[in-house]
Amino acid sequence: MESKTMNLVVPDYIRSIIPYVPGKPIGETQRELGIRKVVKLASNENPLGPSPRAAAAVRKALKDLHRYPDASAYELKLAINRHLGIDPGRIVTGNGSNDVIDLLVRAFCQPGDAIVTSQAAFIAYRICAQIQGVRSLEAPLTPDMRFDLGAIAELVRRDPKARMVFVANPNNPTGTYSSREELRSFLKEMTQIRGGSVLTVLDYAYWEYVTAADLPDPAELLKEFPQVVVLRTFSKIYGLAGLRVGYGVAAPEVIATLDKIRQPFNLNVIALAAGAAALSDKAFVKRAREANIQGMAFWEKGLERLSVPYLPSQGNFLLADVRRGMGKRGSDVYVACLKKGAIFRPVANYGLDGWLRISIGTAAENRFALEVLTAESGRNVKAGRSPRKGSIR
Ligand SMILES: Cc1ncc(COP(=O)(O)O)c(C=O)c1O
């Protein structure tokens, strides 16, 4: 049937959106390329699977599927309160933390306002802003690819319509972070700008993986700075990316505003139950954290052997400089490895055309994917070449 053209009126700021491109799914890769063995290290997921306690809670919750979810997320907030000591009145739930990012921009910005972040910051900030006709101001990265908080503060200072700052700590896709000292002095400066009315959103999606002692505990910053909003997710260490559970912590008046515009049932019955149960799964978190530390060390060594520089990362992924290490663009390495069954993540949409993001997998997945990358590099590392460290690490 021939479709008729509609004269749809789409605002320019919507028309110009470049949609988010997720990591390529395993099933799609198998279908398109006709290959069976596919390893996905492209979406910073937990390779160990979901928290077993969460999975048990999901099975139990199946009997309640005919009921609407608890819109107040009472049990989940109680579990967060037990876990972190945070008052339930300071928590907003989200369909993934991405939902909370969207809520924040919708609640506190109008078309023409601006959010401020960094180049190569997690891309959802920019997309959520653009959807609302809100501008994104991005400070350049420091030479060692970290957020330049001084430059971010300057952008806020200069633009009276800057309403909100987004700092991912650590950031995805760079894996780099801002230290306690840097963040505290930035937040102090922000309290001086426009009476401290500019919110600073600290995205702690990877907090449970962090090993650096000087990466600040978000609970400390929340106590000290009333304008801080902290984002947390169950998608990473708890292994619940497919369920979509996240939350934000902020001052009660911030939360009350977000709750006004939130879809009442933004978390379903299964997600609510799984999130609450996952928080008590300390053994799983420990196992996932240890596996990540080992997997990270495996990739660091592997990339050093290939003479591919990388950024030291505080997340469950790392960013490899394939342009310097292999003389190729990230998207070309991605396509070549995809054909051999290893899905990595090209990051040209972050302005990082020469880089490739690698999520940490299981030991077997890491071995297979490194073999694929090694073949693509054209280097014969088994021949006993001495590793050369890149200048970044
Ligand atoms: C820094 C950062 N924030 C937030 C998210 C969104 O996570 P989710 O919506 O699954 O909670 C991600 C996902 O990759 C991320 O890397």
CSV table of C-alpha atoms and ligand atoms in Angstrom, one decimal:
chain,number,residue,atom,x,y,z
A,1,MET,CA,0.0,0.0,0.0
A,2,GLU,CA,1.3,3.4,-0.9
A,3,SER,CA,1.8,5.7,2.1
A,4,LYS,CA,0.6,9.3,1.8
A,5,THR,CA,2.9,12.1,2.8
A,6,MET,CA,1.9,13.9,5.9
A,7,ASN,CA,2.9,17.5,6.4
A,8,LEU,CA,4.1,16.8,9.9
A,9,VAL,CA,5.3,19.8,11.8
A,10,VAL,CA,8.4,18.8,13.8
A,11,PRO,CA,10.3,21.4,15.8
A,12,ASP,CA,13.9,22.0,14.5
A,13,TYR,CA,15.4,20.9,17.7
A,14,ILE,CA,13.7,17.5,17.4
A,15,ARG,CA,14.4,17.2,13.7
A,16,SER,CA,18.1,17.6,14.3
A,17,ILE,CA,18.4,14.9,17.0
A,18,ILE,CA,20.8,12.2,16.1
A,19,PRO,CA,19.2,9.2,17.9
A,20,TYR,CA,21.1,7.2,20.5
A,21,VAL,CA,22.7,4.1,19.0
A,22,PRO,CA,22.8,1.3,21.6
A,23,GLY,CA,25.4,-1.5,21.6
A,24,LYS,CA,24.7,-4.0,18.9
A,25,PRO,CA,22.6,-6.9,20.3
A,26,ILE,CA,24.0,-10.5,20.1
A,27,GLY,CA,20.9,-11.9,18.3
A,28,GLU,CA,21.0,-9.2,15.6
A,29,THR,CA,24.7,-9.9,15.0
A,30,GLN,CA,24.1,-13.6,14.6
A,31,ARG,CA,21.2,-13.0,12.2
A,32,GLU,CA,22.9,-10.5,10.1
A,33,LEU,CA,26.3,-12.2,9.8
A,34,GLY,CA,25.2,-15.8,10.0
A,35,ILE,CA,27.7,-16.6,12.8
A,36,ARG,CA,27.0,-18.5,16.0
A,37,LYS,CA,29.7,-17.5,18.4
A,38,VAL,CA,29.3,-13.9,19.3
A,39,VAL,CA,30.7,-12.1,22.4
A,40,LYS,CA,29.2,-8.7,23.3
A,41,LEU,CA,31.5,-6.3,25.1
A,42,ALA,CA,29.6,-3.2,24.0
A,43,SER,CA,27.1,-2.0,26.6
A,44,ASN,CA,28.9,-2.0,30.0
A,45,GLU,CA,26.6,-4.8,31.2
A,46,ASN,CA,27.4,-7.3,34.0
A,47,PRO,CA,28.9,-10.3,32.3
A,48,LEU,CA,28.0,-12.6,35.3
A,49,GLY,CA,24.3,-12.2,34.7
A,50,PRO,CA,21.7,-10.8,37.1
A,51,SER,CA,22.0,-10.8,40.9
A,52,PRO,CA,20.7,-14.2,42.0
A,53,ARG,CA,18.7,-12.6,44.7
A,54,ALA,CA,17.1,-10.3,42.2
A,55,ALA,CA,16.3,-13.2,39.9
A,56,ALA,CA,14.6,-15.1,42.8
A,57,ALA,CA,12.5,-12.0,43.6
A,58,VAL,CA,11.5,-11.8,40.0
A,59,ARG,CA,10.1,-15.3,40.1
A,60,LYS,CA,8.2,-14.5,43.2
A,61,ALA,CA,6.8,-11.3,41.8
A,62,LEU,CA,5.3,-13.1,38.8
A,63,LYS,CA,2.1,-13.8,40.7
A,64,ASP,CA,1.5,-10.0,41.0
A,65,LEU,CA,1.6,-9.2,37.3
A,66,HIS,CA,-2.1,-8.5,37.2
A,67,ARG,CA,-1.7,-5.7,39.7
A,68,TYR,CA,-0.5,-2.2,38.9
A,69,PRO,CA,2.9,-1.5,40.5
A,70,ASP,CA,3.3,0.5,43.8
A,71,ALA,CA,3.7,4.0,42.3
A,72,SER,CA,5.4,5.1,45.6
A,73,ALA,CA,8.0,2.3,45.3
A,74,TYR,CA,7.7,1.9,49.0
A,75,GLU,CA,9.7,-1.4,49.3
A,76,LEU,CA,12.4,-0.3,47.0
A,77,LYS,CA,12.9,3.0,48.8
A,78,LEU,CA,13.0,1.2,52.1
A,79,ALA,CA,15.7,-1.1,50.8
A,80,ILE,CA,17.7,1.9,49.6
A,81,ASN,CA,17.2,3.5,53.0
A,82,ARG,CA,18.5,0.3,54.7
A,83,HIS,CA,21.4,0.2,52.2
A,84,LEU,CA,22.5,3.8,52.2
A,85,GLY,CA,20.6,5.4,55.1
A,86,ILE,CA,18.9,7.9,52.8
A,87,ASP,CA,15.5,9.2,53.7
A,88,PRO,CA,12.8,7.9,51.3
A,89,GLY,CA,11.7,11.5,50.8
A,90,ARG,CA,15.0,12.2,49.1
A,91,ILE,CA,14.7,9.5,46.5
A,92,VAL,CA,13.1,9.5,43.0
A,93,THR,CA,12.8,6.2,41.1
A,94,GLY,CA,13.5,6.0,37.4
A,95,ASN,CA,13.1,3.5,34.5
A,96,GLY,CA,16.8,3.3,34.5
A,97,SER,CA,18.8,6.3,35.6
A,98,ASN,CA,18.4,7.6,32.0
A,99,ASP,CA,14.8,8.2,33.0
A,100,VAL,CA,15.9,10.4,35.9
A,101,ILE,CA,18.2,12.4,33.6
A,102,ASP,CA,15.2,13.1,31.3
A,103,LEU,CA,13.0,14.0,34.3
A,104,LEU,CA,15.6,16.4,35.6
A,105,VAL,CA,15.9,18.3,32.3
A,106,ARG,CA,12.1,18.4,31.9
A,107,ALA,CA,11.5,19.6,35.4
A,108,PHE,CA,14.1,22.3,35.7
A,109,CYS,CA,14.8,23.6,32.2
A,110,GLN,CA,12.7,25.4,29.6
A,111,PRO,CA,13.4,25.6,25.8
A,112,GLY,CA,16.3,28.1,25.4
A,113,ASP,CA,17.9,27.2,28.8
A,114,ALA,CA,21.2,25.3,28.9
A,115,ILE,CA,22.7,22.3,30.6
A,116,VAL,CA,26.5,22.3,31.1
A,117,THR,CA,28.7,19.3,30.9
A,118,SER,CA,32.0,18.1,29.2
A,119,GLN,CA,32.9,17.0,25.8
A,120,ALA,CA,32.7,13.2,25.7
A,121,ALA,CA,30.4,13.1,28.6
A,122,PHE,CA,27.8,10.3,28.7
A,123,ILE,CA,25.7,11.2,25.7
A,124,ALA,CA,22.2,10.9,27.3
A,125,TYR,CA,22.7,14.4,28.9
A,126,ARG,CA,22.9,16.0,25.5
A,127,ILE,CA,20.1,14.0,24.0
A,128,CYS,CA,17.7,14.6,26.9
A,129,ALA,CA,18.4,18.3,26.7
A,130,GLN,CA,17.9,18.4,22.9
A,131,ILE,CA,14.5,16.7,23.2
A,132,GLN,CA,13.3,19.6,25.3
A,133,GLY,CA,14.9,22.3,23.1
A,134,VAL,CA,17.5,22.9,25.8
A,135,ARG,CA,21.1,23.8,24.8
A,136,SER,CA,24.1,21.7,25.8
A,137,LEU,CA,27.3,23.6,26.6
A,138,GLU,CA,30.3,21.3,26.7
A,139,ALA,CA,33.7,22.2,28.1
A,140,PRO,CA,36.7,20.7,26.4
A,141,LEU,CA,38.3,17.7,28.1
A,142,THR,CA,41.7,18.1,29.9
A,143,PRO,CA,44.7,16.7,28.0
A,144,ASP,CA,44.4,13.6,30.1
A,145,MET,CA,40.8,13.2,29.0
A,146,ARG,CA,39.2,14.2,32.3
A,147,PHE,CA,36.4,16.7,33.0
A,148,ASP,CA,37.7,20.2,33.3
A,149,LEU,CA,35.6,21.4,36.2
A,150,GLY,CA,37.1,24.9,36.1
A,151,ALA,CA,36.0,25.3,32.5
A,152,ILE,CA,32.5,23.9,33.3
A,153,ALA,CA,32.1,26.4,36.1
A,154,GLU,CA,33.2,29.2,33.7
A,155,LEU,CA,30.5,28.1,31.2
A,156,VAL,CA,27.9,28.2,34.0
A,157,ARG,CA,29.0,31.6,35.1
A,158,ARG,CA,28.9,33.1,31.7
A,159,ASP,CA,25.4,31.8,30.6
A,160,PRO,CA,22.6,33.1,32.8
A,161,LYS,CA,20.3,30.4,31.4
A,162,ALA,CA,22.6,27.5,32.5
A,163,ARG,CA,20.4,25.6,34.9
A,164,MET,CA,22.1,22.3,35.5
A,165,VAL,CA,25.5,20.6,35.3
A,166,PHE,CA,26.1,17.0,34.6
A,167,VAL,CA,29.3,15.3,35.9
A,168,ALA,CA,29.6,11.5,35.4
A,169,ASN,CA,32.0,10.1,38.0
A,170,PRO,CA,33.6,8.0,36.5
A,171,ASN,CA,32.5,9.1,33.0
A,172,ASN,CA,31.4,6.8,30.3
A,173,PRO,CA,33.0,6.3,27.7
A,174,THR,CA,36.3,7.7,29.0
A,175,GLY,CA,36.4,5.9,32.4
A,176,THR,CA,38.2,8.9,33.9
A,177,TYR,CA,37.1,10.6,37.1
A,178,SER,CA,37.1,13.8,39.2
A,179,SER,CA,38.8,13.6,42.6
A,180,ARG,CA,37.3,14.5,46.0
A,181,GLU,CA,39.3,17.7,46.1
A,182,GLU,CA,38.4,18.7,42.6
A,183,LEU,CA,34.7,18.1,43.1
A,184,ARG,CA,34.4,19.7,46.5
A,185,SER,CA,36.1,22.9,45.2
A,186,PHE,CA,33.9,22.9,42.1
A,187,LEU,CA,30.7,22.5,44.2
A,188,LYS,CA,31.9,25.2,46.5
A,189,GLU,CA,32.3,27.5,43.5
A,190,MET,CA,28.8,26.5,42.3
A,191,THR,CA,27.3,27.6,45.5
A,192,GLN,CA,28.6,31.1,44.8
A,193,ILE,CA,27.0,31.3,41.3
A,194,ARG,CA,23.4,32.7,41.1
A,195,GLY,CA,22.8,31.9,44.8
A,196,GLY,CA,23.6,28.2,44.4
A,197,SER,CA,20.5,27.7,42.2
A,198,VAL,CA,22.2,25.7,39.5
A,199,LEU,CA,21.8,21.9,40.2
A,200,THR,CA,24.8,19.7,39.9
A,201,VAL,CA,23.9,16.2,38.8
A,202,LEU,CA,26.6,13.6,39.8
A,203,ASP,CA,26.1,10.5,37.8
A,204,TYR,CA,27.5,7.5,39.8
A,205,ALA,CA,26.4,4.7,37.5
A,206,TYR,CA,29.7,2.9,38.1
A,207,TRP,CA,30.3,3.7,41.7
A,208,GLU,CA,30.3,0.0,42.9
A,209,TYR,CA,33.3,-0.7,40.6
A,210,VAL,CA,35.4,2.2,41.7
A,211,THR,CA,38.8,1.3,43.2
A,212,ALA,CA,40.4,4.8,43.4
A,213,ALA,CA,40.5,6.1,47.0
A,214,ASP,CA,40.2,9.7,46.0
A,215,LEU,CA,37.0,9.3,44.0
A,216,PRO,CA,34.5,10.8,46.5
A,217,ASP,CA,31.6,8.9,48.1
A,218,PRO,CA,28.5,10.6,46.7
A,219,ALA,CA,26.9,10.4,50.2
A,220,GLU,CA,29.5,12.8,51.5
A,221,LEU,CA,28.8,15.3,48.8
A,222,LEU,CA,25.0,15.1,49.2
A,223,LYS,CA,25.4,16.0,52.9
A,224,GLU,CA,27.6,19.0,52.3
A,225,PHE,CA,26.0,20.5,49.1
A,226,PRO,CA,22.2,20.9,48.9
A,227,GLN,CA,22.3,21.5,45.2
A,228,VAL,CA,23.7,18.1,44.4
A,229,VAL,CA,21.6,15.3,42.7
A,230,VAL,CA,23.2,11.9,42.7
A,231,LEU,CA,22.2,9.2,40.1
A,232,ARG,CA,22.5,5.5,40.8
A,233,THR,CA,21.5,2.5,38.7
A,234,PHE,CA,20.9,-1.2,39.0
A,235,SER,CA,22.0,-1.7,35.4
A,236,LYS,CA,25.7,-2.2,36.0
A,237,ILE,CA,27.0,-4.2,39.0
A,238,TYR,CA,23.5,-5.6,40.0
A,239,GLY,CA,23.1,-7.0,36.4
A,240,LEU,CA,19.6,-5.6,35.9
A,241,ALA,CA,20.1,-3.5,32.7
A,242,GLY,CA,17.2,-5.3,31.0
A,243,LEU,CA,14.8,-4.5,33.8
A,244,ARG,CA,15.4,-0.7,33.8
A,245,VAL,CA,15.8,0.4,37.4
A,246,GLY,CA,17.6,3.5,38.6
A,247,TYR,CA,17.1,6.3,41.1
A,248,GLY,CA,18.1,9.8,42.0
A,249,VAL,CA,18.9,11.2,45.4
A,250,ALA,CA,18.4,15.0,46.1
A,251,ALA,CA,16.9,17.5,48.4
A,252,PRO,CA,13.2,16.8,49.1
A,253,GLU,CA,12.0,19.9,47.1
A,254,VAL,CA,13.9,18.6,44.0
A,255,ILE,CA,12.4,15.1,44.5
A,256,ALA,CA,8.9,16.5,45.0
A,257,THR,CA,9.2,18.4,41.7
A,258,LEU,CA,10.5,15.3,39.8
A,259,ASP,CA,7.7,13.2,41.3
A,260,LYS,CA,5.1,15.6,39.9
A,261,ILE,CA,6.1,14.9,36.3
A,262,ARG,CA,7.2,11.2,36.6
A,263,GLN,CA,5.0,8.6,35.1
A,264,PRO,CA,3.4,7.1,38.2
A,265,PHE,CA,4.2,3.5,37.1
A,266,ASN,CA,7.6,4.2,35.6
A,267,LEU,CA,8.9,1.1,37.4
A,268,ASN,CA,7.0,-2.2,36.8
A,269,VAL,CA,6.2,-4.8,39.4
A,270,ILE,CA,9.1,-7.0,38.4
A,271,ALA,CA,11.6,-4.2,38.4
A,272,LEU,CA,10.6,-2.9,41.8
A,273,ALA,CA,10.9,-6.4,43.4
A,274,ALA,CA,14.3,-7.1,41.7
A,275,GLY,CA,15.8,-3.8,42.7
A,276,ALA,CA,14.9,-4.1,46.3
A,277,ALA,CA,16.3,-7.7,46.5
A,278,ALA,CA,19.5,-6.9,44.6
A,279,LEU,CA,20.6,-4.3,47.2
A,280,SER,CA,20.9,-7.1,49.8
A,281,ASP,CA,23.0,-9.3,47.4
A,282,LYS,CA,26.4,-8.4,48.9
A,283,ALA,CA,28.0,-11.7,47.8
A,284,PHE,CA,27.1,-11.0,44.2
A,285,VAL,CA,28.4,-7.5,44.2
A,286,LYS,CA,31.7,-8.7,45.7
A,287,ARG,CA,32.0,-11.4,43.0
A,288,ALA,CA,31.2,-8.9,40.2
A,289,ARG,CA,33.6,-6.4,41.5
A,290,GLU,CA,36.4,-8.9,41.8
A,291,ALA,CA,35.7,-10.3,38.3
A,292,ASN,CA,35.8,-6.7,37.0
A,293,ILE,CA,39.2,-6.1,38.6
A,294,GLN,CA,40.6,-9.2,37.1
A,295,GLY,CA,39.1,-8.6,33.7
A,296,MET,CA,40.3,-5.0,33.7
A,297,ALA,CA,43.9,-6.2,34.5
A,298,PHE,CA,43.6,-8.8,31.6
A,299,TRP,CA,42.7,-6.1,29.1
A,300,GLU,CA,45.3,-3.7,30.3
A,301,LYS,CA,48.0,-6.3,29.9
A,302,GLY,CA,46.5,-7.4,26.5
A,303,LEU,CA,46.4,-3.9,25.2
A,304,GLU,CA,49.9,-3.1,26.4
A,305,ARG,CA,51.1,-6.2,24.6
A,306,LEU,CA,49.5,-4.9,21.4
A,307,SER,CA,51.0,-1.5,22.1
A,308,VAL,CA,47.5,0.0,22.1
A,309,PRO,CA,47.3,2.9,24.6
A,310,TYR,CA,44.2,3.1,26.8
A,311,LEU,CA,42.8,5.3,29.5
A,312,PRO,CA,42.9,3.9,33.0
A,313,SER,CA,39.3,3.3,33.9
A,314,GLN,CA,37.2,3.3,37.1
A,315,GLY,CA,34.2,1.6,35.4
A,316,ASN,CA,33.5,-1.8,33.9
A,317,PHE,CA,34.9,-0.8,30.5
A,318,LEU,CA,38.0,0.9,29.1
A,319,LEU,CA,38.7,3.1,26.2
A,320,ALA,CA,41.4,2.1,23.8
A,321,ASP,CA,43.2,4.4,21.4
A,322,VAL,CA,43.2,2.3,18.3
A,323,ARG,CA,44.2,5.1,16.1
A,324,ARG,CA,47.6,5.5,17.8
A,325,GLY,CA,47.9,1.8,18.6
A,326,MET,CA,46.7,0.3,15.3
A,327,GLY,CA,46.6,3.2,12.9
A,328,LYS,CA,42.9,2.7,12.4
A,329,ARG,CA,39.6,4.4,13.1
A,330,GLY,CA,37.5,3.0,16.0
A,331,SER,CA,34.5,2.3,13.7
A,332,ASP,CA,36.7,0.3,11.2
A,333,VAL,CA,38.1,-1.8,14.0
A,334,TYR,CA,34.6,-2.3,15.3
A,335,VAL,CA,33.3,-3.5,11.9
A,336,ALA,CA,36.2,-5.8,11.4
A,337,CYS,CA,35.9,-7.4,14.9
A,338,LEU,CA,32.1,-7.6,14.6
A,339,LYS,CA,32.5,-9.9,11.5
A,340,LYS,CA,34.6,-12.2,13.7
A,341,GLY,CA,32.1,-12.3,16.5
A,342,ALA,CA,33.4,-9.7,18.9
A,343,ILE,CA,31.1,-6.7,19.5
A,344,PHE,CA,32.9,-3.6,20.8
A,345,ARG,CA,31.6,-0.1,20.9
A,346,PRO,CA,32.7,2.6,18.4
A,347,VAL,CA,32.5,6.1,20.0
A,348,ALA,CA,32.8,8.5,17.1
A,349,ASN,CA,29.4,10.0,18.3
A,350,TYR,CA,31.4,11.2,21.3
A,351,GLY,CA,33.9,12.9,19.0
A,352,LEU,CA,36.3,10.0,19.7
A,353,ASP,CA,36.8,8.7,16.2
A,354,GLY,CA,40.1,7.1,16.9
A,355,TRP,CA,38.9,5.2,20.0
A,356,LEU,CA,37.1,1.9,20.8
A,357,ARG,CA,35.3,1.2,24.0
A,358,ILE,CA,35.7,-2.3,25.4
A,359,SER,CA,33.4,-3.6,28.2
A,360,ILE,CA,34.9,-6.1,30.6
A,361,GLY,CA,33.4,-9.6,30.0
A,362,THR,CA,33.9,-13.0,31.7
A,363,ALA,CA,37.4,-14.5,31.5
A,364,ALA,CA,36.4,-16.6,28.5
A,365,GLU,CA,34.7,-13.6,26.7
A,366,ASN,CA,37.7,-11.4,27.3
A,367,ARG,CA,40.1,-14.1,25.9
A,368,PHE,CA,38.1,-14.6,22.8
A,369,ALA,CA,37.6,-10.8,22.2
A,370,LEU,CA,41.2,-10.1,22.7
A,371,GLU,CA,42.2,-12.8,20.2
A,372,VAL,CA,39.9,-11.1,17.7
A,373,LEU,CA,41.3,-7.7,18.4
A,374,THR,CA,44.9,-9.1,18.2
A,375,ALA,CA,44.2,-10.6,14.8
A,376,GLU,CA,42.8,-7.3,13.6
A,377,SER,CA,45.9,-5.5,14.9
A,378,GLY,CA,48.0,-7.5,12.6
A,379,ARG,CA,50.5,-8.0,15.5
A,380,ASN,CA,52.0,-11.3,16.4
A,381,VAL,CA,52.1,-10.9,20.1
A,382,LYS,CA,52.9,-14.6,20.7
A,383,ALA,CA,56.2,-13.9,19.1
A,384,GLY,CA,57.4,-12.4,22.3
A,385,ARG,CA,57.5,-8.7,21.5
A,386,SER,CA,58.2,-6.5,24.4
A,387,PRO,CA,55.2,-4.4,25.4
A,388,ARG,CA,55.4,-0.7,24.9
A,389,LYS,CA,53.2,1.4,27.1
A,390,GLY,CA,51.3,4.2,25.5
A,391,SER,CA,51.8,7.7,26.9
A,392,ILE,CA,48.4,7.9,28.4
A,393,ARG,CA,49.1,4.8,30.5
B,1,LIG,C1,27.4,7.3,33.0
B,1,LIG,C2,26.1,6.6,32.8
B,1,LIG,N1,25.0,7.1,33.3
B,1,LIG,C3,23.8,6.5,33.2
B,1,LIG,C4,23.7,5.4,32.4
B,1,LIG,C5,22.3,4.8,32.1
B,1,LIG,O1,22.0,3.7,32.8
B,1,LIG,P1,20.6,3.1,33.0
B,1,LIG,O2,19.6,4.0,32.3
B,1,LIG,O3,20.6,1.8,32.5
B,1,LIG,O4,20.4,3.2,34.5
B,1,LIG,C6,24.8,4.8,31.8
B,1,LIG,C7,24.6,3.6,30.9
B,1,LIG,O5,25.5,3.2,30.3
B,1,LIG,C8,26.0,5.4,32.0
B,1,LIG,O6,27.1,4.9,31.4
